[in-house]
Coordinates of N, CA and C in Angstrom, one line a residue:
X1 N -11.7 12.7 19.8 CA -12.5 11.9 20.7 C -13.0 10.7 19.9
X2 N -13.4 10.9 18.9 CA -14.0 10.0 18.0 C -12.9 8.3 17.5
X3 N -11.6 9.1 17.5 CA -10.6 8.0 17.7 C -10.3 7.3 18.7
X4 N -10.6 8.2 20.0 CA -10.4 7.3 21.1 C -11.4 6.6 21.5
X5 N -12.4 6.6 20.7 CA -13.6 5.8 21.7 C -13.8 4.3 20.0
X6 N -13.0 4.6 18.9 CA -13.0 3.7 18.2 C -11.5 2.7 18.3
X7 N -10.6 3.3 19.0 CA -9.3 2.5 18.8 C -9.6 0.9 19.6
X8 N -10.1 1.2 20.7 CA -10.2 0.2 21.3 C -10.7 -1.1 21.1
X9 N -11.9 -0.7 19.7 CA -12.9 -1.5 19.2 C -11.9 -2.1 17.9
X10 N -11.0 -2.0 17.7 CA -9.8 -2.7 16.5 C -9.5 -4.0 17.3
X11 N -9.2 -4.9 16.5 CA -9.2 -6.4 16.5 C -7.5 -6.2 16.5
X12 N -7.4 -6.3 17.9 CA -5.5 -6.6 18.0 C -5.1 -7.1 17.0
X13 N -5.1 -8.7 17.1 CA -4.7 -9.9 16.8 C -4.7 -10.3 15.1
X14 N -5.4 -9.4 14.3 CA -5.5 -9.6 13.3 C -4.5 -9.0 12.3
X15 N -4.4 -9.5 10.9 CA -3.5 -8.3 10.0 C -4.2 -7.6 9.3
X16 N -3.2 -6.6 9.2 CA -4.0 -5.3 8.5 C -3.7 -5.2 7.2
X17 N -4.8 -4.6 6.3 CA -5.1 -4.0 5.1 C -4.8 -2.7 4.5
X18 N -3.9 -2.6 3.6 CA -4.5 -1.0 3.1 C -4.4 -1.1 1.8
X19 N -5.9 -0.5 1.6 CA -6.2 -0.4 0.1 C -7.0 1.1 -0.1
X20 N -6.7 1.1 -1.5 CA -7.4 2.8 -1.8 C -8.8 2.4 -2.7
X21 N -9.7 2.8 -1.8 CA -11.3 2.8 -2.4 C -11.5 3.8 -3.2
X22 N -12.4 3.8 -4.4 CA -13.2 5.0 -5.3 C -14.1 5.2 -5.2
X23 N -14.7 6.1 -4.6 CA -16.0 6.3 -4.6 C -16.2 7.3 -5.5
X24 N -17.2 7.2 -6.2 CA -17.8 7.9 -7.8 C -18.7 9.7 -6.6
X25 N -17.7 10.9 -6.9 CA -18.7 11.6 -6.2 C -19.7 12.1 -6.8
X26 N -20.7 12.7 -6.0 CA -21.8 13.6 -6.5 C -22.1 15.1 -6.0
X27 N -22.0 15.1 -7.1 CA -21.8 17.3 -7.7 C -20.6 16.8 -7.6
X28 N -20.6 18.4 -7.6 CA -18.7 19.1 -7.9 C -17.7 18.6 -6.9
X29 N -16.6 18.3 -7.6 CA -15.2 18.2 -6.2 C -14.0 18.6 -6.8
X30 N -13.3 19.8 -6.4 CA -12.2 19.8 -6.5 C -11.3 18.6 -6.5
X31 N -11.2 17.9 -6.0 CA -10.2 17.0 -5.6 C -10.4 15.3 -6.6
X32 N -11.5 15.3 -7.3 CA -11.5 14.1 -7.8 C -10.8 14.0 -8.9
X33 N -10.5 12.4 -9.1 CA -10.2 11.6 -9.8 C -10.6 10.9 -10.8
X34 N -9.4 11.0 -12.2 CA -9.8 10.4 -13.2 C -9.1 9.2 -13.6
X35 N -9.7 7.8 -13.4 CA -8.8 6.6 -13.6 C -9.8 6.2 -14.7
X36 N -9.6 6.0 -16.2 CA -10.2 4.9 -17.2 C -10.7 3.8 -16.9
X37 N -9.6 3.4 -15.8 CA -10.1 1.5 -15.8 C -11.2 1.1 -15.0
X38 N -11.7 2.4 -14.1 CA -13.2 2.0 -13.1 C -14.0 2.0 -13.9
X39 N -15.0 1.4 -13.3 CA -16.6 1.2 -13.9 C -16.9 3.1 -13.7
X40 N -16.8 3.6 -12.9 CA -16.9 5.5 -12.4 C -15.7 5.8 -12.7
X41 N -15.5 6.5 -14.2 CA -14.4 6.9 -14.3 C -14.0 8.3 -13.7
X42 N -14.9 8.8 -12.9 CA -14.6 9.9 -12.0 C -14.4 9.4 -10.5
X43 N -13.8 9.6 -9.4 CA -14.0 9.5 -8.4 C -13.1 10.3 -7.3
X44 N -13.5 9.9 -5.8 CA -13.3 10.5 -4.8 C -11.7 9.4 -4.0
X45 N -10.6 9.4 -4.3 CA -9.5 8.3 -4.0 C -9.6 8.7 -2.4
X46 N -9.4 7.7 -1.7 CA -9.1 7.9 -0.3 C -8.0 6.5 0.2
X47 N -7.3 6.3 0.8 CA -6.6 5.6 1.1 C -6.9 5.0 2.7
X48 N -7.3 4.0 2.8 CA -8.2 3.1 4.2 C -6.8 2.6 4.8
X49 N -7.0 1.9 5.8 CA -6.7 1.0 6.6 C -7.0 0.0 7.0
X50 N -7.5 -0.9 6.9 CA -9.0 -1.5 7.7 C -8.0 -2.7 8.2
X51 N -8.8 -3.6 9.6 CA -8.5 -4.8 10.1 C -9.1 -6.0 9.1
X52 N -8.4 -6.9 8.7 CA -8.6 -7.9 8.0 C -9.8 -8.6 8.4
X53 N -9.7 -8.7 9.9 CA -10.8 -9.5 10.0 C -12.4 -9.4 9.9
X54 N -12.6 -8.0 10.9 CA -13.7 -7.5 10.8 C -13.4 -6.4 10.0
X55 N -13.4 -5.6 8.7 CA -13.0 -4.9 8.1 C -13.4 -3.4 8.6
X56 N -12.9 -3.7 9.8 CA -12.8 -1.9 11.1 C -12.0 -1.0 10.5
X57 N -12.4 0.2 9.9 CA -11.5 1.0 9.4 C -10.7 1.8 10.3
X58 N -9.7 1.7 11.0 CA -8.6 2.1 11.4 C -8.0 3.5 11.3
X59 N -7.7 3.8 9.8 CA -7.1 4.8 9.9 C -7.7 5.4 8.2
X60 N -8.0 6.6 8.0 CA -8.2 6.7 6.6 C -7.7 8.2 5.9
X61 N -7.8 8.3 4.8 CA -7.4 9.8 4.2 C -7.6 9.8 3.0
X62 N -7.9 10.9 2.9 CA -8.9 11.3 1.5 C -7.9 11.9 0.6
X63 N -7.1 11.7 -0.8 CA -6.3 12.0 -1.4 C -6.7 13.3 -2.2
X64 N -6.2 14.1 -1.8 CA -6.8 15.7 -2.4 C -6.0 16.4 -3.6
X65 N -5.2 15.6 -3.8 CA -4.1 15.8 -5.5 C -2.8 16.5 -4.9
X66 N -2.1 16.8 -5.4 CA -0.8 17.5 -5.1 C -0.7 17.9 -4.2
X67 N 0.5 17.9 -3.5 CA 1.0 19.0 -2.2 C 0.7 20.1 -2.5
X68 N 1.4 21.3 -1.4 CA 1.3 22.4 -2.0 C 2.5 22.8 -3.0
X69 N 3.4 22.5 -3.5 CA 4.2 22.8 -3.7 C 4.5 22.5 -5.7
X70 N 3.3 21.2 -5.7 CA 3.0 21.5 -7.0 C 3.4 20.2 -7.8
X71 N 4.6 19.7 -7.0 CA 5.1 18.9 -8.1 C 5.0 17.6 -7.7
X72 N 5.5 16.5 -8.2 CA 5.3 15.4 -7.8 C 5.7 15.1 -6.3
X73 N 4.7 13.8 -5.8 CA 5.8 13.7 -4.5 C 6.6 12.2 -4.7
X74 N 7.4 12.1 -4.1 CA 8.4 11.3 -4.1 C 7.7 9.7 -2.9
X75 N 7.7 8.8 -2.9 CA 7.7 7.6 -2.2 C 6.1 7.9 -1.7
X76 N 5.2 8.3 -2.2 CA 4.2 8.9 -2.0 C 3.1 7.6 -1.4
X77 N 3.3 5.8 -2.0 CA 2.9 4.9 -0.9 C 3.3 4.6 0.4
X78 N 4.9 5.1 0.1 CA 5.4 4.9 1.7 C 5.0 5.9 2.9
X79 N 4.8 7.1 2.7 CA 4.3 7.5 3.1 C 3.2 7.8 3.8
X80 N 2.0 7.6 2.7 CA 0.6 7.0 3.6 C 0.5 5.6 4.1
X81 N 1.3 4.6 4.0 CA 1.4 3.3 5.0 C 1.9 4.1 6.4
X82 N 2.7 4.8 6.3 CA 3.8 5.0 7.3 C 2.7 5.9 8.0
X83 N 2.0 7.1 7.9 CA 0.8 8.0 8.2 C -0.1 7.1 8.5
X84 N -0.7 6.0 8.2 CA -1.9 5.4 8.3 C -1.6 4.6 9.5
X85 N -0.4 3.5 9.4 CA 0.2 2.8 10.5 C 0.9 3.3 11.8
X86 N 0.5 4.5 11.3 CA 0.7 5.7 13.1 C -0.1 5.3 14.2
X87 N 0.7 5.0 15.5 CA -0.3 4.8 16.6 C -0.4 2.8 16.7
X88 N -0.4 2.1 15.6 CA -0.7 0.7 15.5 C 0.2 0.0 16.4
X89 N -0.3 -1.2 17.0 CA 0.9 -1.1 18.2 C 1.7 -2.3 17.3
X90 N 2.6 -2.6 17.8 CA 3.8 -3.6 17.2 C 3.0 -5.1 17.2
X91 N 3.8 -5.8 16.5 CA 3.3 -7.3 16.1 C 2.4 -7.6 15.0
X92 N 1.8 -5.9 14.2 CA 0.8 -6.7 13.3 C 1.9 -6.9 12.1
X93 N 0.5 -7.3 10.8 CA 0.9 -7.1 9.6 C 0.3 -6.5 8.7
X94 N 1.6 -5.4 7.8 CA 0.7 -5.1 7.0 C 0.6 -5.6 5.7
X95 N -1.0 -5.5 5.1 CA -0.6 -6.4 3.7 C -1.2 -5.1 2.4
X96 N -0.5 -4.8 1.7 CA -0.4 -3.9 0.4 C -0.2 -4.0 -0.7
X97 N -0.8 -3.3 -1.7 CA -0.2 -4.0 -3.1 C 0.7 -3.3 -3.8
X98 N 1.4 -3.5 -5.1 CA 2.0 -2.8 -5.4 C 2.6 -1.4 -5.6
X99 N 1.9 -0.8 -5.6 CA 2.0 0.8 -5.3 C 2.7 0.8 -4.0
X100 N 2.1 0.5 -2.8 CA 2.8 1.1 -1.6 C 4.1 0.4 -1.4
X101 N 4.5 -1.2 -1.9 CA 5.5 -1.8 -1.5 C 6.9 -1.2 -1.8
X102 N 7.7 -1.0 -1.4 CA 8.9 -1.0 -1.1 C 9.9 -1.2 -0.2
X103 N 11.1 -1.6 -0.8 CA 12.1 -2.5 0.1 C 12.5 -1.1 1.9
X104 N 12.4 0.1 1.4 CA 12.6 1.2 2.4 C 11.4 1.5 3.3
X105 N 9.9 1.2 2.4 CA 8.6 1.1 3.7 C 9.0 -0.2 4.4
X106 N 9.2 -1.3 4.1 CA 9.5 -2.8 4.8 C 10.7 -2.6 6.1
X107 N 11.5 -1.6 5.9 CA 12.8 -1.2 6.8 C 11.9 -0.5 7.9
X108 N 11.3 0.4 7.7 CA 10.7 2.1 8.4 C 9.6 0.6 9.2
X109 N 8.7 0.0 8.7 CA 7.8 -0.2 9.4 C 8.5 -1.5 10.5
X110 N 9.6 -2.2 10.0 CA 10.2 -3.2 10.9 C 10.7 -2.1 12.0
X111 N 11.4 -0.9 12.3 CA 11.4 -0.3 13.0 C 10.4 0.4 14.3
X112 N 9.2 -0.3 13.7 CA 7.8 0.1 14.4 C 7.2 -1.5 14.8
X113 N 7.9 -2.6 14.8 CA 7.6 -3.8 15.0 C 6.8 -4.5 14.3
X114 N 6.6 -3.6 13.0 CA 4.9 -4.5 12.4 C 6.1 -5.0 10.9
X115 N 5.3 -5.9 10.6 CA 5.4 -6.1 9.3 C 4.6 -6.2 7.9
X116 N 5.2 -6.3 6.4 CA 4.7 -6.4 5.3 C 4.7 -7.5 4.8
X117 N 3.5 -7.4 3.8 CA 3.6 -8.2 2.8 C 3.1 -7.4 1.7
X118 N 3.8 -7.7 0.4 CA 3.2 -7.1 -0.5 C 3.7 -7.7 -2.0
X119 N 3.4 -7.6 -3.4 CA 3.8 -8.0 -4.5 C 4.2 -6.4 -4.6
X120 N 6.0 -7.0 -5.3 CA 6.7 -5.7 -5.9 C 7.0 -6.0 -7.1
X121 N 6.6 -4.5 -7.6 CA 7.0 -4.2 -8.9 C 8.2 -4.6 -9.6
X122 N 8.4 -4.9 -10.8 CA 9.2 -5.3 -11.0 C 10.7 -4.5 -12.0
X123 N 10.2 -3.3 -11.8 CA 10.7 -2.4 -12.3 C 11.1 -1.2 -11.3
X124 N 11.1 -1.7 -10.3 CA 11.8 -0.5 -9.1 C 13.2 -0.5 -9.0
X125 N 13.6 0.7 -8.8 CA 15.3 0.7 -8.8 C 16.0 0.0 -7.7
X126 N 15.1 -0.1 -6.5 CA 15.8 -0.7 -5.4 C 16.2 -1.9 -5.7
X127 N 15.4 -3.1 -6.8 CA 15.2 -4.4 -6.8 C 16.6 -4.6 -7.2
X128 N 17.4 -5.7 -6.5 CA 19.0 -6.1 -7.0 C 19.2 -7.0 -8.3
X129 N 19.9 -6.3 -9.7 CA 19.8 -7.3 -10.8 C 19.9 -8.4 -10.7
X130 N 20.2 -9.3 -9.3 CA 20.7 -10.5 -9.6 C 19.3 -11.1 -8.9
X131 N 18.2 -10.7 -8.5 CA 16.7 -11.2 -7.9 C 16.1 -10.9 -9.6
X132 N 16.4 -9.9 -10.3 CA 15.8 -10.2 -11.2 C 16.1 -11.3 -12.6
X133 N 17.5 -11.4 -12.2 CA 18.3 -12.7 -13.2 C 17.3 -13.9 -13.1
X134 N 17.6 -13.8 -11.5 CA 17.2 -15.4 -10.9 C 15.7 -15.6 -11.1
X135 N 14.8 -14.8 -11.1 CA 13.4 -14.9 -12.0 C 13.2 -15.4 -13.0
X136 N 13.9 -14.8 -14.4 CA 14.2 -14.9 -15.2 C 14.6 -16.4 -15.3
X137 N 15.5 -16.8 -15.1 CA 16.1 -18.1 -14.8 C 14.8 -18.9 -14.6
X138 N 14.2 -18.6 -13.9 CA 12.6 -20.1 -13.5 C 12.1 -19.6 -14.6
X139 N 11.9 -18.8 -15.3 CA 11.0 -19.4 -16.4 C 11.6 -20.1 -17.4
X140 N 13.0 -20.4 -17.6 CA 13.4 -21.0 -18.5 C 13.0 -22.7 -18.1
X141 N 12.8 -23.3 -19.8 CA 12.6 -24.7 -19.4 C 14.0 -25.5 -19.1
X142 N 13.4 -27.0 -18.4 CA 14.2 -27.6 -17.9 C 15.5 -28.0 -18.5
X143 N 17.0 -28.4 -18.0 CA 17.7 -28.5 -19.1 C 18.3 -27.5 -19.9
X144 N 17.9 -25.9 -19.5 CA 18.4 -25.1 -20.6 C 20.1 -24.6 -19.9
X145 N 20.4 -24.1 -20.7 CA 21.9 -23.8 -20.2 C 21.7 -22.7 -19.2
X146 N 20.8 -21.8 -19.5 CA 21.3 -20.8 -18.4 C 20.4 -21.0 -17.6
X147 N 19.2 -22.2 -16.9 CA 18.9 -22.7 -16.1 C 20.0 -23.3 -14.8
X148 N 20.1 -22.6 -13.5 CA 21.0 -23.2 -12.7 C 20.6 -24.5 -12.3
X149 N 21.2 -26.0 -11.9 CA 21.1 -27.1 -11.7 C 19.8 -27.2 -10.4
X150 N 19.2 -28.4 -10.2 CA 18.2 -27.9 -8.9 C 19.4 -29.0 -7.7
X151 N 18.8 -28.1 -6.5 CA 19.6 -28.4 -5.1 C 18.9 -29.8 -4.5

């Protein structure tokens, strides 16, 4: 109920966000998190949705550590984009950082009419060696030999 009387109040027209918030918990939690690099090196990870514009949280879920099954999971950003962006009607965008990006969530969600944007790792298997040559290539200075000619 509580969804349907919030879906309506989402800002169509805008693009969408997803980012994973920390919140530092208090007392005990099974489920929390230890990341070094926060100011709360303990916390509560949840993964949001929000509308860019008015920052309407959408869709959310609270990351509670492993499946049941124990072991790691596999595409585990594409998955909560793909879970979160359930229900979203077609034409938005979504914008993510590098964790959730991949060339396979960019396919799955064109299939659902929305789109990405995101900064990709540079070290993912999907990436084709020859996008990573041609990187390479701009940083060399002008004039170098293995610099291609400009168009």
């Amino acid at each position: 109920m509580y969804l349907c009387m919030c879906c309506p109040r989402f800002n169509d027209d805008a693009a969408n966000l997803l980012s994973p918030p920390f919140s530092p918990p208090k007392g005990r939690c099974p489920f929390r998190q230890y990341i070094p690099s926060k100011p709360a090196k303990y916390g509560i990870k949840s993964w949001v949705a929000c509308d860019a514009k008015s920052s309407y949280a959408w869709k959310m879920q609270v990351y509670t550590g492993k499946a049941a099954g124990g072991g790691p999971e596999k595409n585990q950003g594409a998955r909560v984009v793909l879970d979160l962006t359930e229900g979203l009607p077609g034409g938005h965008n979504v914008t993510c950082d590098n964790f959730f990006t991949s060339y396979e969530l960019g396919q799955r969600l064109l299939e659902r009419n929305l789109t990405m944007v995101g900064t990709v790792r540079k070290n993912k298997a999907e990436l084709p060696p020859a996008l990573l040559q041609q990187r390479a290539d701009r940083s060399c200075p002008p004039g170098s030999p293995s610099r291609p000619p400009p168009l």
